[in-house]
XYZ file of C-alpha atoms in Angstrom:
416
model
C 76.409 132.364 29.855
C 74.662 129.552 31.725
C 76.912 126.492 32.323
C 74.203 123.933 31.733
C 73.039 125.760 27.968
C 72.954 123.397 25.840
C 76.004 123.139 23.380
C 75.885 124.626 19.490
C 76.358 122.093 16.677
C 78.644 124.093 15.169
C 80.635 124.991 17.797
C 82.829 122.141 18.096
C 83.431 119.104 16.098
C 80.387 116.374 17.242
C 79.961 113.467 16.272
C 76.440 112.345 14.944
C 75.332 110.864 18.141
C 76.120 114.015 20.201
C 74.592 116.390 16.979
C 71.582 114.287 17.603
C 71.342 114.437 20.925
C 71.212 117.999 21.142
C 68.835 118.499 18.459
C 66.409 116.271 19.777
C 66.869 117.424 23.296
C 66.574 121.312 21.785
C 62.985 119.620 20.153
C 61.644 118.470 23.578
C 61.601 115.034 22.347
C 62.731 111.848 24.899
C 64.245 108.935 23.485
C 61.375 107.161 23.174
C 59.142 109.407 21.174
C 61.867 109.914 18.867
C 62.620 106.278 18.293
C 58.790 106.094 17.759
C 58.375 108.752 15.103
C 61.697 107.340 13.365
C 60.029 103.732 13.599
C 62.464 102.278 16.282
C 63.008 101.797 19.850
C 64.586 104.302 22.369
C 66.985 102.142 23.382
C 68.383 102.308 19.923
C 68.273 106.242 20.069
C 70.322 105.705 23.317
C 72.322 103.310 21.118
C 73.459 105.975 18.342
C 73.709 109.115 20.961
C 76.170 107.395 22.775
C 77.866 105.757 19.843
C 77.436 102.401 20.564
C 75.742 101.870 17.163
C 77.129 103.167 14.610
C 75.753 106.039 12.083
C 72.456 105.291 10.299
C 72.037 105.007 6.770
C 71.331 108.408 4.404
C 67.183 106.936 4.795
C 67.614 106.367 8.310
C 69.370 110.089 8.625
C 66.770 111.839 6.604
C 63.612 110.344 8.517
C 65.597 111.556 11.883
C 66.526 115.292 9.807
C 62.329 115.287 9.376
C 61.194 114.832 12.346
C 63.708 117.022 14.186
C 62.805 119.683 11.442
C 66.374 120.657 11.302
C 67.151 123.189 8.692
C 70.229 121.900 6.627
C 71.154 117.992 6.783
C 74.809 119.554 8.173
C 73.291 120.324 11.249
C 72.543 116.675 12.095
C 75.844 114.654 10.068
C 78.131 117.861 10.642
C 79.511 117.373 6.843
C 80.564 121.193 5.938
C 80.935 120.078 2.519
C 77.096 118.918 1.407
C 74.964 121.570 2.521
C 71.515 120.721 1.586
C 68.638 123.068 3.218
C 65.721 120.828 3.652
C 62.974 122.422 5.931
C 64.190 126.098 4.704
C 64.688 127.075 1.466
C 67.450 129.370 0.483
C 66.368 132.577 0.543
C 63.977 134.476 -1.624
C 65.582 137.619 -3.447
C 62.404 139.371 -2.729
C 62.458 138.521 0.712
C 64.413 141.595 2.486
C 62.030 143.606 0.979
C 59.025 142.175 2.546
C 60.861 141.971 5.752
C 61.359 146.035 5.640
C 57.804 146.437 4.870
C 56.850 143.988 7.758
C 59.256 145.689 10.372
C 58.840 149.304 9.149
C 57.346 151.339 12.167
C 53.838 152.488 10.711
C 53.139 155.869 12.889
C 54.682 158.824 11.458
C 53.868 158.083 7.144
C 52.945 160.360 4.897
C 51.348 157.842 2.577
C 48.063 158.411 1.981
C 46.212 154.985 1.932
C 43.792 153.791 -0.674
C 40.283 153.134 -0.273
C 39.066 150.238 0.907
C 37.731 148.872 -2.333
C 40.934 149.659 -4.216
C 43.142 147.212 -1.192
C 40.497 144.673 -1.384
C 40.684 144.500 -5.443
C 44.432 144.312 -5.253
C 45.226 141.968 -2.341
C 42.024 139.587 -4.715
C 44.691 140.074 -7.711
C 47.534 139.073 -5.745
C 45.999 135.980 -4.606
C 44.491 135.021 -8.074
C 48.401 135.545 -9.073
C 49.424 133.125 -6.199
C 47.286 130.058 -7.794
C 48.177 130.429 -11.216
C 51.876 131.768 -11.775
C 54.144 128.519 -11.040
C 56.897 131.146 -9.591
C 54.090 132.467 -7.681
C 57.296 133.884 -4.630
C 58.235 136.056 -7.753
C 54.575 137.673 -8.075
C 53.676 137.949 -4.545
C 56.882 139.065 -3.710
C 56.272 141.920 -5.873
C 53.675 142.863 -4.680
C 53.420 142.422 -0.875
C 55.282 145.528 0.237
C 52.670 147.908 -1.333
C 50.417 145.857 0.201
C 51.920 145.641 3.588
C 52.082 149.641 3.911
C 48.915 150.922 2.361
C 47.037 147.957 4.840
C 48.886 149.409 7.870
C 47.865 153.233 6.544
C 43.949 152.146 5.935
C 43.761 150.877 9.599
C 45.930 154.256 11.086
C 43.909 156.516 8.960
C 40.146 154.841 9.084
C 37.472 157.232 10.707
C 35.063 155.278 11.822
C 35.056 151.999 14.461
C 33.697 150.108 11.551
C 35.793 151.606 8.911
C 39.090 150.570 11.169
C 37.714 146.977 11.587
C 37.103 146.306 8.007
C 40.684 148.175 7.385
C 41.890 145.057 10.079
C 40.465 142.576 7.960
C 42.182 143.521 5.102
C 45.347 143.791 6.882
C 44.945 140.711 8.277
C 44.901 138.692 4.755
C 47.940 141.054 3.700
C 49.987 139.363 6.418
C 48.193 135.985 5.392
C 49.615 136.499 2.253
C 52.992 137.007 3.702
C 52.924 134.278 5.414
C 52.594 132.125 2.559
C 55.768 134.188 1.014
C 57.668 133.955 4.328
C 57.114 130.258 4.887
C 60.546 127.909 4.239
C 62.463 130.848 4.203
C 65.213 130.975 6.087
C 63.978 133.412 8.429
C 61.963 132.040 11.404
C 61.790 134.646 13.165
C 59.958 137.167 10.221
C 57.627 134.297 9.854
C 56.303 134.261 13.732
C 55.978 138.199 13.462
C 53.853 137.728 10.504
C 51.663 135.043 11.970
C 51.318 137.222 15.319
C 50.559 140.293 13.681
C 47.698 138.830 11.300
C 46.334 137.011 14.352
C 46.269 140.528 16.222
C 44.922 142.199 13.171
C 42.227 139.591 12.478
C 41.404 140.074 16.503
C 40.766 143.379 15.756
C 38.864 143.334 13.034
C 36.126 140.681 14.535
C 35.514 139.047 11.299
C 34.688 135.488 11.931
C 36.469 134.769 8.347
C 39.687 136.856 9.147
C 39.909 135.155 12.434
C 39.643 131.762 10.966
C 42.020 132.309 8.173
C 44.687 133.359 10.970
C 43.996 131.034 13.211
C 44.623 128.303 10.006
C 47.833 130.176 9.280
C 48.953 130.158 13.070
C 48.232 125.909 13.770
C 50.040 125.513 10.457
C 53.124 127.693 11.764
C 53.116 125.703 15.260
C 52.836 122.158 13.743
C 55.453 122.613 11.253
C 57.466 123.767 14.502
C 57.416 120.087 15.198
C 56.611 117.355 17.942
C 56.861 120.458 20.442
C 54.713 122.485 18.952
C 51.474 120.069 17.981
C 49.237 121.132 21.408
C 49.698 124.923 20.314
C 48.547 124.043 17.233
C 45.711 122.167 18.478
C 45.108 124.371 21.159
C 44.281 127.643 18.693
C 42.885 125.204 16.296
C 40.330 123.674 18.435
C 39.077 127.187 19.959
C 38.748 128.848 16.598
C 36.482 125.891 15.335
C 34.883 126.275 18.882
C 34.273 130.091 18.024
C 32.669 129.189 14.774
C 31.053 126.640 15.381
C 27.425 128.876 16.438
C 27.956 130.587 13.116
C 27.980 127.655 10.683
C 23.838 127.159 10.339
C 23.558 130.526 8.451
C 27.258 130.984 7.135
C 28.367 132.511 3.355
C 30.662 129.946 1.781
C 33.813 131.849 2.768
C 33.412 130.688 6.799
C 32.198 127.676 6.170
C 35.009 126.768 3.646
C 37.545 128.453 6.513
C 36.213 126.146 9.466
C 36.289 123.427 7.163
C 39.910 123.750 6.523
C 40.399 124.079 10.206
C 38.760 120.886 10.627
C 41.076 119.083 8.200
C 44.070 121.117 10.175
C 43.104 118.785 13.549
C 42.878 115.824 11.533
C 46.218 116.495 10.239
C 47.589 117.191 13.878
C 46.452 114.215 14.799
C 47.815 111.795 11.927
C 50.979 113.885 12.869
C 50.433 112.175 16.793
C 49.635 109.011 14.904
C 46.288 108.897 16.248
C 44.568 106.975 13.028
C 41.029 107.220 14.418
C 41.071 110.826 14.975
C 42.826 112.183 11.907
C 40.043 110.189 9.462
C 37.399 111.306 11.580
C 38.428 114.754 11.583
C 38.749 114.537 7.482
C 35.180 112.531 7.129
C 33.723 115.710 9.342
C 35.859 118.007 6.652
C 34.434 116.178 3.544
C 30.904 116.636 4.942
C 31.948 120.260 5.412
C 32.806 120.642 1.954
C 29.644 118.614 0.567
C 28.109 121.884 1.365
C 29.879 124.116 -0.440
C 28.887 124.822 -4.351
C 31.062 122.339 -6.373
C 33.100 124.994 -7.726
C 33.866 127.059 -5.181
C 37.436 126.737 -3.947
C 38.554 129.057 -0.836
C 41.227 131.695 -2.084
C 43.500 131.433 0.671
C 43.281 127.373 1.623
C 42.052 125.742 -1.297
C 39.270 124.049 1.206
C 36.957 122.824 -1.640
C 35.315 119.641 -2.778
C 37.973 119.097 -5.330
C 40.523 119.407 -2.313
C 39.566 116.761 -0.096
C 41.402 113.550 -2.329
C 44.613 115.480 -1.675
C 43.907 115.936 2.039
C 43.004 112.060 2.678
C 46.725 111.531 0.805
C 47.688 113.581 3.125
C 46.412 112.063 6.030
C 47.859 108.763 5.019
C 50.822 109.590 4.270
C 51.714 111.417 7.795
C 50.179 108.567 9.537
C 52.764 106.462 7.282
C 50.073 104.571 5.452
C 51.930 103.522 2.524
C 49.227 101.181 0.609
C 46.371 103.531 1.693
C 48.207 107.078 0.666
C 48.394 105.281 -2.980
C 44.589 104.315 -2.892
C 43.873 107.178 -1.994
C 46.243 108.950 -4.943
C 44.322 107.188 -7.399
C 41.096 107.941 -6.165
C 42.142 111.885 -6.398
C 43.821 111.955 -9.115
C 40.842 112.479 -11.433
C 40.265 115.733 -9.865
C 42.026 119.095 -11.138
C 43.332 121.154 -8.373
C 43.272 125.045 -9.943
C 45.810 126.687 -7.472
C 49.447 125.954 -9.409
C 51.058 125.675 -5.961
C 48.444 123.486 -4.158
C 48.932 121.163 -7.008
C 52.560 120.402 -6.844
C 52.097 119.705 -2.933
C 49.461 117.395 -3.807
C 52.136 116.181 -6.366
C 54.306 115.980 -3.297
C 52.451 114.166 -0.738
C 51.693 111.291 -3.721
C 55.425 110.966 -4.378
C 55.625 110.510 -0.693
C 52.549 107.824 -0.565
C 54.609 105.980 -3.453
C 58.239 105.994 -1.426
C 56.679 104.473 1.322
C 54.887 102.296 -0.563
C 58.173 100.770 -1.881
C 57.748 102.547 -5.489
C 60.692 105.046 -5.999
C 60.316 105.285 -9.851
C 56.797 106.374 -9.140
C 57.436 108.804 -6.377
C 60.336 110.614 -8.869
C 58.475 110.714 -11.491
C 55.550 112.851 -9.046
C 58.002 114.714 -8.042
C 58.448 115.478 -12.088
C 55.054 116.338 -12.257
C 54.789 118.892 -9.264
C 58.269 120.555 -10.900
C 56.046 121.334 -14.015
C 53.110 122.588 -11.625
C 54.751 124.973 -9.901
C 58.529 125.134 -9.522
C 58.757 127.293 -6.860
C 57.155 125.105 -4.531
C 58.858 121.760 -4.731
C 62.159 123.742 -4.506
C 61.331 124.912 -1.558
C 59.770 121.718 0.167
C 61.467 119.334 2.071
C 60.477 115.984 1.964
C 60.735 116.525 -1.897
C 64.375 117.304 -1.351
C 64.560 114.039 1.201
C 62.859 111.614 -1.508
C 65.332 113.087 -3.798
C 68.763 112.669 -1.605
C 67.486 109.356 -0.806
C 66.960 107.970 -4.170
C 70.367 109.370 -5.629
C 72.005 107.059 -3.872
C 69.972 103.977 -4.952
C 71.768 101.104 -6.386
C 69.730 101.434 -9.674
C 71.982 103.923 -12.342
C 68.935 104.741 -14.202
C 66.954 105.663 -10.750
C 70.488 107.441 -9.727
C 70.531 109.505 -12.736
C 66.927 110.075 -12.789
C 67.075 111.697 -9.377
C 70.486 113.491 -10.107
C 68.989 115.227 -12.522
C 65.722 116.094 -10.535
C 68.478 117.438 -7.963
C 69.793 120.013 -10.282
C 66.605 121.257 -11.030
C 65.883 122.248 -7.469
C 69.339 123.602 -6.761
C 70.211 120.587 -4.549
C 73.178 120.166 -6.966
C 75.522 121.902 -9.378
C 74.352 121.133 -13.134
């Protein structure tokens, strides 16, 4: 064991400073970007590390548990006794299942795979089941296994050089699918596998839209990484749009949509960075992008659509912390029906979290109320939800206390 590893959390008892020190040092953040992303200076980082200022406030402690992405709050306070999983949820009952079918070596079966038309029709089901069933990790979790294995056999048993690429494309939105399953689970390692293979897979296949979808998948999976991982996610971002870009004059809806939700993916990279005048410019080129498409089409993987782009400028001003704005731009969206169950409560999401930092708690719990009803699943599993939550039952209104309590127990954050 190397002398200068860096120590485990858990392994002894730290105090916050230390906790947060390693954590941050384990993110490749300095003191000063930290202090930046957590809205103070590095000196005051330096401050709390060494314990010369005293623990933050619970607000204070969740903005720091966000940007370090750390899995349960314990990891950064050390408190055994509150163990509240915020950027992982706690574990899908379905999900050892999935992970078989994912690691199962594929050489060797005796199952005979389906035909093409038969995968395509069923992995079209399973993604129509995704947008409309609000415990959509129930449904897909169902179903993915099947899926999984009969994909792998169509691209083993294909004929032809064309019949094996087409059998890659499929396969490729199988493990896109599973990565939607596998994400906030507590299981990082199953979801990089996933997002590797359906990278490889789309590769394979050479199908521009398979390749995009992927590549949307993958800059998703590195940015949610955190501060560390925001130039991999640009960097297979950037040369996807790059590789579609010749394409776009005479593409079908389904690549256009897919490098238009790519585009958005930069802008929200950058609002990530802060960079203001790159993130809107990056959604203005998406909007245009999606002026293009037929007004009800709406991309069965991403959602890219017309009716999608409100909830992507909320988005956008909300990461860049634009508290006023992210409300304008609520209103502005609100109008507009999202169909997919799940999209809508993380639209639902990212307007609670426009309200909170626009100073209106009541408003952001009461979204947060909204995207329960939309899809369960989702909010359960998402963790600034679960921050706006922790934060607001400890407010020193009793009504807002309550109100969030009770919000609490409906995500499993608390015993009823």
């Amino acid at each position: 064991m190397p002398t200068d590893a860096a120590p485990d959390p858990y392994s002894d008892p730290l105090v916050f400073g230390q906790r947060l020190q390693i954590l941050r040092t384990r993110r490749g953040l300095t003191r000063d970007q930290l202090g930046g992303l957590a809205g103070r200076s590095g000196s005051w980082v330096k401050g709390v590390e060494t314990g010369r200022l005293k623990t933050p406030k619970l607000q204070v402690i969740l903005r720091l548990a966000e940007i370090l992405r750390v899995r349960d709050l314990s990891e950064l306070t050390g408190d055994q006794s509150v163990r509240v999983s915020l950027f992982a949820g706690p574990g899908h009952a379905r999900l050892p299942e999935v992970k078989a079918a994912v690691e199962c070596f594929p050489y060797g079966t005796d199952r005979t795979a389906p035909p093409s038309a038969e995968l395509r029709f069923r992995l079209a089901g399973a993604w129509a089941a995704r947008h409309s069933a609000p415990h959509h990790r129930d449904v897909i979790g169902a179903l993915l296994p099947d899926l999984i294995r009969d994909g792998r056999a169509a691209v083993l048993q294909a004929e032809t050089v064309e019949a094996r690429r087409a059998a890659q494309a499929v396969l490729a939105e199988v493990y896109s699918l599973s990565q939607f399953f596998v994400a906030y689970q507590p299981d990082a390692a199953l979801l990089w596998r996933v997002a590797e293979r359906g990278l490889i897979a789309a590769q394979e296949s050479e199908d521009p839209h398979a390749i995009g979808v992927a590549a949307w998948l993958a800059t998703q999976a590195h940015r949610d990484a955190g501060p560390a991982g925001l130039d991999a996610a640009d960097d297979i971002n950037l040369r996807t749009l790059a590789y579609l870009k010749p394409l776009l004059p005479e593409a079908s809806d389904d690549v256009l949509a897919i490098a238009g939700a790519l585009t958005f993916e930069a802008g929200y990279t950058a609002a990530r960075r802060g960079e203001t005048g790159t993130a809107w410019r990056y959604w203005d080129q998406a909007r245009s992008m999606a002026a293009r498409l037929h007004e009800d089409y709406y991309h069965p993987v991403t959602s890219f659509s017309q009716a999608i782009m409100g909830a992507h400028a909320v988005t956008v001003a909300v990461e860049l912390h634009q508290g006023g704005e992210s409300v304008r731009q609520a209103a502005a969206a609100d109008a507009v029906t999202i169909p997919s169950r799940p999209r809508r409560a993380r639209h639902r999401i990212e307007e609670a979290r426009g309200y909170q930092l626009d100073g209106q708690p009541d408003a952001a719990l009461a979204t947060l109320g909204q995207a329960h009803e939309a899809a369960p699943e989702t909010i359960r599993y998402n963790g600034y939800a679960k921050k706006i939550v922790l934060e607001e039952a400890e407010s020193k209104s009793p009504a807002r206390r309550r109100r969030a309590s009770r919000l609490a127990v409906k995500l499993g954050m608390l015993a009823a």
